[in-house]
PDB file of C-alpha atoms in Angstrom:
ATOM      1  CA  GLU K 997      18.789 -46.643 -32.965  1.00  0.00           C
ATOM      2  CA  TYR K 998      21.092 -49.671 -33.241  1.00  0.00           C
ATOM      3  CA  ALA K 999      21.372 -52.089 -36.077  1.00  0.00           C
ATOM      4  CA  ASP K1000      19.343 -55.309 -35.837  1.00  0.00           C
ATOM      5  CA  ALA K1001      21.318 -58.179 -34.442  1.00  0.00           C
ATOM      6  CA  VAL K1002      21.199 -62.013 -34.553  1.00  0.00           C
ATOM      7  CA  VAL K1003      20.920 -63.528 -31.114  1.00  0.00           C
ATOM      8  CA  HIS K1004      22.735 -66.820 -30.557  1.00  0.00           C
ATOM      9  CA  ILE K1005      21.285 -68.803 -27.802  1.00  0.00           C
ATOM     10  CA  THR K1006      23.197 -71.571 -25.882  1.00  0.00           C
ATOM     11  CA  THR K1007      22.827 -73.501 -22.537  1.00  0.00           C
ATOM     12  CA  ARG K1008      25.707 -74.565 -20.336  1.00  0.00           C
ATOM     13  CA  GLN K1009      24.090 -78.132 -20.217  1.00  0.00           C
ATOM     14  CA  GLU K1010      24.322 -78.560 -24.000  1.00  0.00           C
ATOM     15  CA  ILE K1011      27.976 -77.445 -23.945  1.00  0.00           C
ATOM     16  CA  GLU K1012      28.841 -79.632 -21.017  1.00  0.00           C
ATOM     17  CA  GLN K1013      27.286 -82.646 -22.862  1.00  0.00           C
ATOM     18  CA  PHE K1014      29.167 -81.820 -26.142  1.00  0.00           C
ATOM     19  CA  ASN K1015      32.440 -81.602 -24.165  1.00  0.00           C
ATOM     20  CA  SER K1016      31.831 -84.962 -22.484  1.00  0.00           C
ATOM     21  CA  TRP K1017      30.862 -86.471 -25.831  1.00  0.00           C
ATOM     22  CA  TYR K1018      33.979 -85.128 -27.601  1.00  0.00           C
ATOM     23  CA  GLU K1019      36.300 -86.291 -24.817  1.00  0.00           C
ATOM     24  CA  CYS K1020      34.679 -89.692 -24.896  1.00  0.00           C
ATOM     25  CA  SER K1021      35.280 -89.833 -28.586  1.00  0.00           C
ATOM     26  CA  GLN K1022      38.974 -89.251 -27.943  1.00  0.00           C
ATOM     27  CA  ASP K1023      39.294 -91.847 -25.280  1.00  0.00           C
ATOM     28  CA  PRO K1024      39.952 -95.409 -26.414  1.00  0.00           C
ATOM     29  CA  ASP K1025      38.322 -96.631 -23.145  1.00  0.00           C
ATOM     30  CA  CYS K1026      35.082 -94.792 -23.930  1.00  0.00           C
ATOM     31  CA  ASP K1027      32.497 -95.790 -26.564  1.00  0.00           C
ATOM     32  CA  VAL K1028      30.233 -92.967 -27.744  1.00  0.00           C
ATOM     33  CA  ASN K1029      27.867 -95.379 -29.303  1.00  0.00           C
ATOM     34  CA  ILE K1030      27.140 -96.822 -25.768  1.00  0.00           C
ATOM     35  CA  ASP K1031      27.631 -93.636 -23.643  1.00  0.00           C
ATOM     36  CA  TYR K1032      26.010 -91.238 -26.076  1.00  0.00           C
ATOM     37  CA  PRO K1033      23.830 -93.190 -28.426  1.00  0.00           C
ATOM     38  CA  GLY K1034      22.409 -91.029 -31.298  1.00  0.00           C
ATOM     39  CA  TYR K1035      24.114 -87.920 -30.143  1.00  0.00           C
ATOM     40  CA  GLN K1036      24.173 -85.184 -32.630  1.00  0.00           C
ATOM     41  CA  ILE K1037      26.191 -81.795 -32.151  1.00  0.00           C
ATOM     42  CA  PRO K1038      23.647 -79.029 -31.638  1.00  0.00           C
ATOM     43  CA  SER K1039      23.357 -76.595 -34.570  1.00  0.00           C
ATOM     44  CA  VAL K1040      24.285 -73.544 -32.316  1.00  0.00           C
ATOM     45  CA  ILE K1041      27.708 -75.241 -31.666  1.00  0.00           C
ATOM     46  CA  LEU K1042      28.323 -75.875 -35.382  1.00  0.00           C
ATOM     47  CA  THR K1043      27.257 -72.329 -36.472  1.00  0.00           C
ATOM     48  CA  TRP K1044      28.709 -70.402 -33.520  1.00  0.00           C
ATOM     49  CA  PRO K1045      29.838 -67.030 -34.694  1.00  0.00           C
ATOM     50  CA  ALA K1046      33.451 -67.369 -33.439  1.00  0.00           C
ATOM     51  CA  HIS K1047      34.840 -65.636 -36.505  1.00  0.00           C
ATOM     52  CA  GLY K1048      33.535 -62.624 -38.419  1.00  0.00           C
ATOM     53  CA  ASP K1049      33.553 -61.956 -42.153  1.00  0.00           C
ATOM     54  CA  ILE K1050      36.695 -59.831 -42.647  1.00  0.00           C
ATOM     55  CA  GLY K1051      35.529 -59.060 -46.220  1.00  0.00           C
ATOM     56  CA  LYS K1052      32.757 -57.139 -44.428  1.00  0.00           C
ATOM     57  CA  PHE K1053      35.287 -55.515 -41.972  1.00  0.00           C
ATOM     58  CA  HIS K1054      34.309 -57.726 -39.115  1.00  0.00           C
ATOM     59  CA  ASP K1055      36.897 -58.803 -36.561  1.00  0.00           C
ATOM     60  CA  PHE K1056      38.147 -62.215 -37.330  1.00  0.00           C
ATOM     61  CA  TYR K1057      37.563 -63.103 -33.618  1.00  0.00           C
ATOM     62  CA  LEU K1058      33.963 -62.466 -32.388  1.00  0.00           C
ATOM     63  CA  ALA K1059      32.030 -64.714 -30.061  1.00  0.00           C
ATOM     64  CA  PRO K1060      34.247 -66.307 -27.342  1.00  0.00           C
ATOM     65  CA  PHE K1061      35.123 -69.956 -27.936  1.00  0.00           C
ATOM     66  CA  TYR K1062      37.243 -72.470 -26.175  1.00  0.00           C
ATOM     67  CA  ASP K1063      40.263 -73.244 -28.221  1.00  0.00           C
ATOM     68  CA  ARG K1064      40.955 -76.839 -27.126  1.00  0.00           C
ATOM     69  CA  PRO K1065      44.797 -77.554 -26.819  1.00  0.00           C
ATOM     70  CA  GLY K1066      46.059 -79.814 -29.482  1.00  0.00           C
ATOM     71  CA  GLY K1067      43.819 -78.402 -32.274  1.00  0.00           C
ATOM     72  CA  THR K1068      44.484 -75.760 -34.824  1.00  0.00           C
ATOM     73  CA  PRO K1069      45.339 -72.603 -32.777  1.00  0.00           C
ATOM     74  CA  GLY K1070      42.983 -69.811 -33.107  1.00  0.00           C
ATOM     75  CA  ILE K1071      40.544 -71.464 -35.432  1.00  0.00           C
ATOM     76  CA  TYR K1072      37.062 -72.636 -34.265  1.00  0.00           C
ATOM     77  CA  ASP K1073      36.579 -76.207 -35.235  1.00  0.00           C
ATOM     78  CA  PRO K1074      34.057 -77.991 -33.097  1.00  0.00           C
ATOM     79  CA  ILE K1075      34.126 -81.270 -35.229  1.00  0.00           C
ATOM     80  CA  GLY K1076      37.820 -81.722 -35.661  1.00  0.00           C
ATOM     81  CA  ASP K1077      39.219 -80.114 -32.539  1.00  0.00           C
ATOM     82  CA  GLY K1078      36.350 -80.146 -30.070  1.00  0.00           C
ATOM     83  CA  ASP K1079      36.212 -76.411 -29.782  1.00  0.00           C
ATOM     84  CA  TYR K1080      32.924 -75.002 -28.306  1.00  0.00           C
ATOM     85  CA  PRO K1081      31.050 -71.820 -27.204  1.00  0.00           C
ATOM     86  CA  TRP K1082      33.360 -70.752 -24.304  1.00  0.00           C
ATOM     87  CA  TYR K1083      31.584 -71.497 -21.073  1.00  0.00           C
ATOM     88  CA  ASP K1084      34.347 -71.793 -18.377  1.00  0.00           C
ATOM     89  CA  LEU K1085      33.582 -75.484 -17.700  1.00  0.00           C
ATOM     90  CA  SER K1086      36.832 -76.175 -15.766  1.00  0.00           C
ATOM     91  CA  GLY K1087      36.608 -72.990 -13.631  1.00  0.00           C
ATOM     92  CA  GLU K1088      39.894 -71.555 -14.797  1.00  0.00           C
ATOM     93  CA  ILE K1089      38.796 -67.807 -14.584  1.00  0.00           C
ATOM     94  CA  ASP K1090      37.880 -65.935 -11.540  1.00  0.00           C
ATOM     95  CA  CYS K1091      35.407 -63.450 -12.877  1.00  0.00           C
ATOM     96  CA  ARG K1092      35.764 -61.225  -9.751  1.00  0.00           C
ATOM     97  CA  THR K1093      39.377 -60.375 -10.763  1.00  0.00           C
ATOM     98  CA  ASN K1094      39.755 -61.393 -14.365  1.00  0.00           C
ATOM     99  CA  ARG K1095      37.725 -59.578 -16.918  1.00  0.00           C
ATOM    100  CA  LYS K1096      38.337 -61.899 -19.823  1.00  0.00           C
ATOM    101  CA  VAL K1097      35.013 -62.448 -21.381  1.00  0.00           C
ATOM    102  CA  THR K1098      33.573 -66.003 -21.484  1.00  0.00           C
ATOM    103  CA  LEU K1099      29.957 -67.035 -21.645  1.00  0.00           C
ATOM    104  CA  TYR K1100      28.087 -66.998 -18.299  1.00  0.00           C
ATOM    105  CA  GLY K1101      24.995 -68.517 -16.792  1.00  0.00           C
ATOM    106  CA  ASP K1102      23.067 -71.628 -17.450  1.00  0.00           C
ATOM    107  CA  TYR K1103      21.045 -70.049 -20.359  1.00  0.00           C
ATOM    108  CA  ASN K1104      22.811 -67.424 -22.447  1.00  0.00           C
ATOM    109  CA  MET K1105      21.877 -65.048 -25.329  1.00  0.00           C
ATOM    110  CA  TRP K1106      24.876 -63.506 -27.180  1.00  0.00           C
ATOM    111  CA  TRP K1107      24.803 -60.873 -29.883  1.00  0.00           C
ATOM    112  CA  VAL K1108      26.643 -57.957 -31.343  1.00  0.00           C
ATOM    113  CA  PHE K1109      25.309 -54.503 -32.095  1.00  0.00           C
ATOM    114  CA  ASN K1110      26.685 -50.989 -33.009  1.00  0.00           C
ATOM    115  CA  ASP K1111      25.319 -47.483 -33.563  1.00  0.00           C
ATOM    116  CA  LYS K1112      26.307 -47.139 -37.159  1.00  0.00           C
ATOM    117  CA  GLY K1113      23.867 -49.593 -38.842  1.00  0.00           C
ATOM    118  CA  ASN K1114      20.724 -47.407 -38.988  1.00  0.00           C
ATOM    119  CA  ILE K1115      19.794 -43.778 -39.334  1.00  0.00           C
ATOM    120  CA  HIS K1116      19.441 -41.973 -36.106  1.00  0.00           C
ATOM    121  CA  THR K1117      16.041 -40.553 -36.727  1.00  0.00           C
ATOM    122  CA  GLU K1118      14.929 -40.342 -33.109  1.00  0.00           C
ATOM    123  CA  THR K1119      17.848 -38.233 -31.647  1.00  0.00           C
ATOM    124  CA  GLY K1120      19.435 -36.845 -34.848  1.00  0.00           C
ATOM    125  CA  GLY K1121      22.828 -37.525 -33.287  1.00  0.00           C
ATOM    126  CA  ASP K1122      25.937 -38.503 -35.082  1.00  0.00           C
ATOM    127  CA  PRO K1123      27.109 -42.135 -34.715  1.00  0.00           C
ATOM    128  CA  ILE K1124      29.828 -42.616 -32.178  1.00  0.00           C
ATOM    129  CA  GLY K1125      31.268 -45.867 -33.651  1.00  0.00           C
ATOM    130  CA  MET K1126      30.673 -48.073 -30.586  1.00  0.00           C
ATOM    131  CA  GLU K1127      30.575 -51.792 -31.039  1.00  0.00           C
ATOM    132  CA  ILE K1128      28.951 -53.773 -28.189  1.00  0.00           C
ATOM    133  CA  ARG K1129      29.284 -57.509 -27.697  1.00  0.00           C
ATOM    134  CA  ALA K1130      26.467 -58.331 -25.397  1.00  0.00           C
ATOM    135  CA  GLN K1131      25.184 -61.384 -23.499  1.00  0.00           C
ATOM    136  CA  CYS K1132      22.037 -61.736 -21.451  1.00  0.00           C
ATOM    137  CA  PHE K1133      22.156 -64.825 -19.117  1.00  0.00           C
ATOM    138  CA  ALA K1134      20.382 -66.465 -16.233  1.00  0.00           C
ATOM    139  CA  PHE K1135      20.976 -69.221 -13.674  1.00  0.00           C
ATOM    140  CA  ALA K1136      18.754 -72.069 -12.743  1.00  0.00           C
ATOM    141  CA  THR K1137      18.743 -72.089  -8.983  1.00  0.00           C
ATOM    142  CA  ASN K1138      16.336 -72.706  -6.035  1.00  0.00           C
ATOM    143  CA  ASP K1139      16.897 -69.206  -4.488  1.00  0.00           C
ATOM    144  CA  GLU K1140      16.334 -65.553  -5.492  1.00  0.00           C
ATOM    145  CA  ILE K1141      18.971 -65.729  -8.178  1.00  0.00           C
ATOM    146  CA  ASN K1142      16.497 -67.722 -10.252  1.00  0.00           C
ATOM    147  CA  SER K1143      14.453 -64.578 -10.464  1.00  0.00           C
ATOM    148  CA  MET K1144      17.346 -62.516 -11.824  1.00  0.00           C
ATOM    149  CA  THR K1145      18.555 -61.838 -15.299  1.00  0.00           C
ATOM    150  CA  PHE K1146      22.200 -60.671 -15.908  1.00  0.00           C
ATOM    151  CA  TYR K1147      23.822 -58.621 -18.760  1.00  0.00           C
ATOM    152  CA  ASN K1148      27.440 -58.278 -19.783  1.00  0.00           C
ATOM    153  CA  TYR K1149      28.499 -55.695 -22.232  1.00  0.00           C
ATOM    154  CA  GLU K1150      31.970 -55.617 -23.893  1.00  0.00           C
ATOM    155  CA  MET K1151      32.290 -52.198 -25.380  1.00  0.00           C
ATOM    156  CA  ILE K1152      34.779 -51.448 -28.239  1.00  0.00           C
ATOM    157  CA  ASN K1153      35.364 -48.039 -29.510  1.00  0.00           C
ATOM    158  CA  ARG K1154      35.617 -48.570 -33.314  1.00  0.00           C
ATOM    159  CA  SER K1155      35.912 -44.753 -34.076  1.00  0.00           C
ATOM    160  CA  THR K1156      39.163 -42.805 -34.673  1.00  0.00           C
ATOM    161  CA  GLN K1157      38.498 -40.496 -31.679  1.00  0.00           C
ATOM    162  CA  THR K1158      39.138 -41.035 -27.989  1.00  0.00           C
ATOM    163  CA  LEU K1159      35.952 -40.769 -25.970  1.00  0.00           C
ATOM    164  CA  THR K1160      36.133 -38.518 -22.875  1.00  0.00           C
ATOM    165  CA  ASN K1161      33.572 -37.476 -20.205  1.00  0.00           C
ATOM    166  CA  THR K1162      31.589 -40.499 -21.345  1.00  0.00           C
ATOM    167  CA  TYR K1163      28.622 -41.985 -19.686  1.00  0.00           C
ATOM    168  CA  PHE K1164      26.757 -45.259 -20.446  1.00  0.00           C
ATOM    169  CA  ALA K1165      23.545 -46.596 -18.901  1.00  0.00           C
ATOM    170  CA  VAL K1166      21.090 -49.303 -18.837  1.00  0.00           C
ATOM    171  CA  TRP K1167      17.604 -48.235 -20.076  1.00  0.00           C
ATOM    172  CA  VAL K1168      14.751 -50.211 -18.383  1.00  0.00           C
ATOM    173  CA  ASP K1169      11.068 -50.188 -19.312  1.00  0.00           C
ATOM    174  CA  SER K1170      10.042 -51.829 -16.050  1.00  0.00           C
ATOM    175  CA  ASP K1171       6.270 -52.075 -16.290  1.00  0.00           C
ATOM    176  CA  ILE K1172       5.027 -53.833 -13.046  1.00  0.00           C
ATOM    177  CA  GLY K1173       1.827 -55.404 -14.484  1.00  0.00           C
ATOM    178  CA  CYS K1174      -0.225 -52.368 -15.125  1.00  0.00           C
ATOM    179  CA  SER K1175       2.192 -49.633 -16.101  1.00  0.00           C
ATOM    180  CA  GLU K1176      -0.266 -46.751 -15.114  1.00  0.00           C
ATOM    181  CA  ASP K1177       0.647 -46.703 -11.371  1.00  0.00           C
ATOM    182  CA  ASP K1178       4.324 -47.518 -11.185  1.00  0.00           C
ATOM    183  CA  TYR K1179       6.921 -45.404  -9.348  1.00  0.00           C
ATOM    184  CA  VAL K1180      10.705 -45.444  -9.727  1.00  0.00           C
ATOM    185  CA  GLY K1181      13.603 -44.425  -7.605  1.00  0.00           C
ATOM    186  CA  CYS K1182      17.210 -45.290  -6.605  1.00  0.00           C
ATOM    187  CA  ASP K1183      19.285 -45.982  -3.616  1.00  0.00           C
ATOM    188  CA  VAL K1184      22.457 -43.910  -3.942  1.00  0.00           C
ATOM    189  CA  ASN K1185      24.628 -45.903  -1.466  1.00  0.00           C
ATOM    190  CA  LEU K1186      23.555 -49.196  -2.889  1.00  0.00           C
ATOM    191  CA  GLY K1187      23.900 -47.925  -6.551  1.00  0.00           C
ATOM    192  CA  LEU K1188      20.495 -49.552  -7.135  1.00  0.00           C
ATOM    193  CA  GLY K1189      17.556 -48.391  -9.302  1.00  0.00           C
ATOM    194  CA  PHE K1190      14.160 -49.717  -8.623  1.00  0.00           C
ATOM    195  CA  CYS K1191      10.532 -49.711  -9.754  1.00  0.00           C
ATOM    196  CA  TYR K1192       7.564 -50.627  -7.663  1.00  0.00           C
ATOM    197  CA  ASN K1193       3.735 -50.418  -7.672  1.00  0.00           C
ATOM    198  CA  GLY K1194       2.478 -47.130  -6.473  1.00  0.00           C
ATOM    199  CA  ASP K1195      -0.400 -48.559  -4.304  1.00  0.00           C
ATOM    200  CA  ALA K1196      -1.463 -51.653  -2.617  1.00  0.00           C
ATOM    201  CA  GLU K1197      -3.286 -53.150  -5.678  1.00  0.00           C
ATOM    202  CA  ASP K1198      -1.961 -53.541  -9.239  1.00  0.00           C
ATOM    203  CA  GLU K1199      -5.100 -53.041 -11.187  1.00  0.00           C
ATOM    204  CA  GLY K1200      -6.142 -54.094 -14.729  1.00  0.00           C
ATOM    205  CA  ALA K1201      -6.060 -57.133 -16.868  1.00  0.00           C
ATOM    206  CA  ALA K1202      -2.230 -57.342 -16.845  1.00  0.00           C
ATOM    207  CA  GLY K1203      -2.092 -56.403 -13.079  1.00  0.00           C
ATOM    208  CA  TYR K1204      -0.703 -58.595 -10.345  1.00  0.00           C
ATOM    209  CA  GLY K1205      -3.586 -57.624  -7.786  1.00  0.00           C
ATOM    210  CA  PHE K1206      -2.691 -57.329  -4.312  1.00  0.00           C
ATOM    211  CA  ASN K1207       0.653 -58.927  -4.507  1.00  0.00           C
ATOM    212  CA  PRO K1208       2.665 -56.862  -6.920  1.00  0.00           C
ATOM    213  CA  PRO K1209       6.402 -57.502  -7.285  1.00  0.00           C
ATOM    214  CA  ALA K1210       9.210 -54.972  -7.670  1.00  0.00           C
ATOM    215  CA  ILE K1211      12.383 -54.818  -9.723  1.00  0.00           C
ATOM    216  CA  GLY K1212      15.812 -53.693  -8.956  1.00  0.00           C
ATOM    217  CA  VAL K1213      18.608 -52.780 -11.360  1.00  0.00           C
ATOM    218  CA  ASP K1214      22.247 -52.874 -10.320  1.00  0.00           C
ATOM    219  CA  PHE K1215      25.758 -52.733 -11.868  1.00  0.00           C
ATOM    220  CA  PHE K1216      27.301 -55.764 -10.309  1.00  0.00           C
ATOM    221  CA  GLN K1217      30.602 -54.988 -11.885  1.00  0.00           C
ATOM    222  CA  GLY K1218      30.965 -51.457 -13.102  1.00  0.00           C
ATOM    223  CA  PRO K1219      33.829 -49.839 -15.126  1.00  0.00           C
ATOM    224  CA  LEU K1220      37.071 -49.233 -13.597  1.00  0.00           C
ATOM    225  CA  ALA K1221      37.660 -45.642 -12.414  1.00  0.00           C
ATOM    226  CA  ASP K1222      40.465 -43.501 -13.557  1.00  0.00           C
ATOM    227  CA  PRO K1223      43.287 -43.642 -11.080  1.00  0.00           C
ATOM    228  CA  ASN K1224      43.892 -40.614  -8.802  1.00  0.00           C
ATOM    229  CA  ASP K1225      40.626 -38.912  -9.788  1.00  0.00           C
ATOM    230  CA  GLY K1226      39.949 -37.980  -6.279  1.00  0.00           C
ATOM    231  CA  ILE K1227      36.496 -39.573  -6.262  1.00  0.00           C
ATOM    232  CA  ASP K1228      35.171 -42.247  -3.999  1.00  0.00           C
ATOM    233  CA  ASN K1229      33.577 -43.985  -7.057  1.00  0.00           C
ATOM    234  CA  ASP K1230      32.391 -47.177  -5.151  1.00  0.00           C
ATOM    235  CA  ARG K1231      31.304 -45.245  -1.979  1.00  0.00           C
ATOM    236  CA  ASP K1232      33.218 -47.448   0.384  1.00  0.00           C
ATOM    237  CA  GLY K1233      34.753 -44.483   2.219  1.00  0.00           C
ATOM    238  CA  VAL K1234      38.165 -44.949   0.405  1.00  0.00           C
ATOM    239  CA  ILE K1235      39.333 -42.713  -2.392  1.00  0.00           C
ATOM    240  CA  ASP K1236      41.388 -43.912  -5.296  1.00  0.00           C
ATOM    241  CA  GLU K1237      42.010 -47.406  -4.105  1.00  0.00           C
ATOM    242  CA  GLN K1238      43.581 -49.929  -6.500  1.00  0.00           C
ATOM    243  CA  GLY K1239      41.004 -51.426  -8.940  1.00  0.00           C
ATOM    244  CA  GLU K1240      38.163 -49.087  -7.788  1.00  0.00           C
ATOM    245  CA  GLN K1241      34.984 -49.618  -9.748  1.00  0.00           C
ATOM    246  CA  ILE K1242      32.349 -46.968 -10.629  1.00  0.00           C
ATOM    247  CA  ILE K1243      28.881 -47.899  -9.410  1.00  0.00           C
ATOM    248  CA  MET K1244      25.692 -45.943 -10.264  1.00  0.00           C
ATOM    249  CA  SER K1245      26.643 -42.242 -10.659  1.00  0.00           C
ATOM    250  CA  LYS K1246      23.563 -40.895 -12.341  1.00  0.00           C
ATOM    251  CA  PHE K1247      19.822 -41.983 -12.241  1.00  0.00           C
ATOM    252  CA  VAL K1248      17.466 -40.469 -14.728  1.00  0.00           C
ATOM    253  CA  TYR K1249      13.749 -41.161 -15.285  1.00  0.00           C
ATOM    254  CA  TYR K1250      10.950 -39.448 -17.254  1.00  0.00           C
ATOM    255  CA  ASN K1251       7.175 -39.385 -17.009  1.00  0.00           C
ATOM    256  CA  ASN K1252       4.933 -41.448 -19.283  1.00  0.00           C
ATOM    257  CA  ASP K1253       3.492 -38.391 -21.046  1.00  0.00           C
ATOM    258  CA  PHE K1254       4.597 -35.887 -23.691  1.00  0.00           C
ATOM    259  CA  THR K1255       5.578 -32.830 -21.556  1.00  0.00           C
ATOM    260  CA  VAL K1256       9.074 -31.409 -21.292  1.00  0.00           C
ATOM    261  CA  ILE K1257       9.811 -34.135 -18.702  1.00  0.00           C
ATOM    262  CA  GLY K1258       7.964 -36.857 -20.637  1.00  0.00           C
ATOM    263  CA  ASN K1259       8.747 -39.515 -23.129  1.00  0.00           C
ATOM    264  CA  PRO K1260      11.821 -38.714 -25.125  1.00  0.00           C
TER     265      PRO K1260
END
């Protein structure tokens, strides 16, 4: 029940190439015609939604961009100033301690959505007024990380009310091949939700046979807990430490039927 969104896809490789091309173009000792023959700026860089339409009540600043020093401050200009969709190419930001949102991964999908664009026909609920700037990203590696996808959500309360006693969750439709024999569960201490095949063989045309995989879902970096709430939110045995993160606090599932505990 969220408004349709336009997804903007970038790769770190194309941003790195653009940055190298631009720096070469500004270096009198570098010739772009020799080092980057026939190079053209990718359209996604030229059309990057760095700025919103304030006439439609958008924020002026939307998608993260690198505002290169020496250019016009605060204005996205890839041609004149060499600005680009903001992958942290120089490693300036430690994402473990700094929550400033850049683009992540080797392949990235970025979009904005909210809960006020469509009618809430399914739930009948009132709009909250929540804007979410989302990105889905992945890394190209030769280990298990290559089989993972990651999601980052920047949540902005656009309503005039303070939200209290608030929960947010990731909803996952994790069919393991044939969806008729899947089980779900969670590991409380790990804060991990998972789905796996219910027997040794995953049958059906879409099944994996006798080697079915499993999927796990985790909050790698949860929201920060309220200070002095008296709860061990990250389950490390210490209550109310500085910068404590909330890991999974609820796990809910429903059966694939239309009973009281079935499909919503």
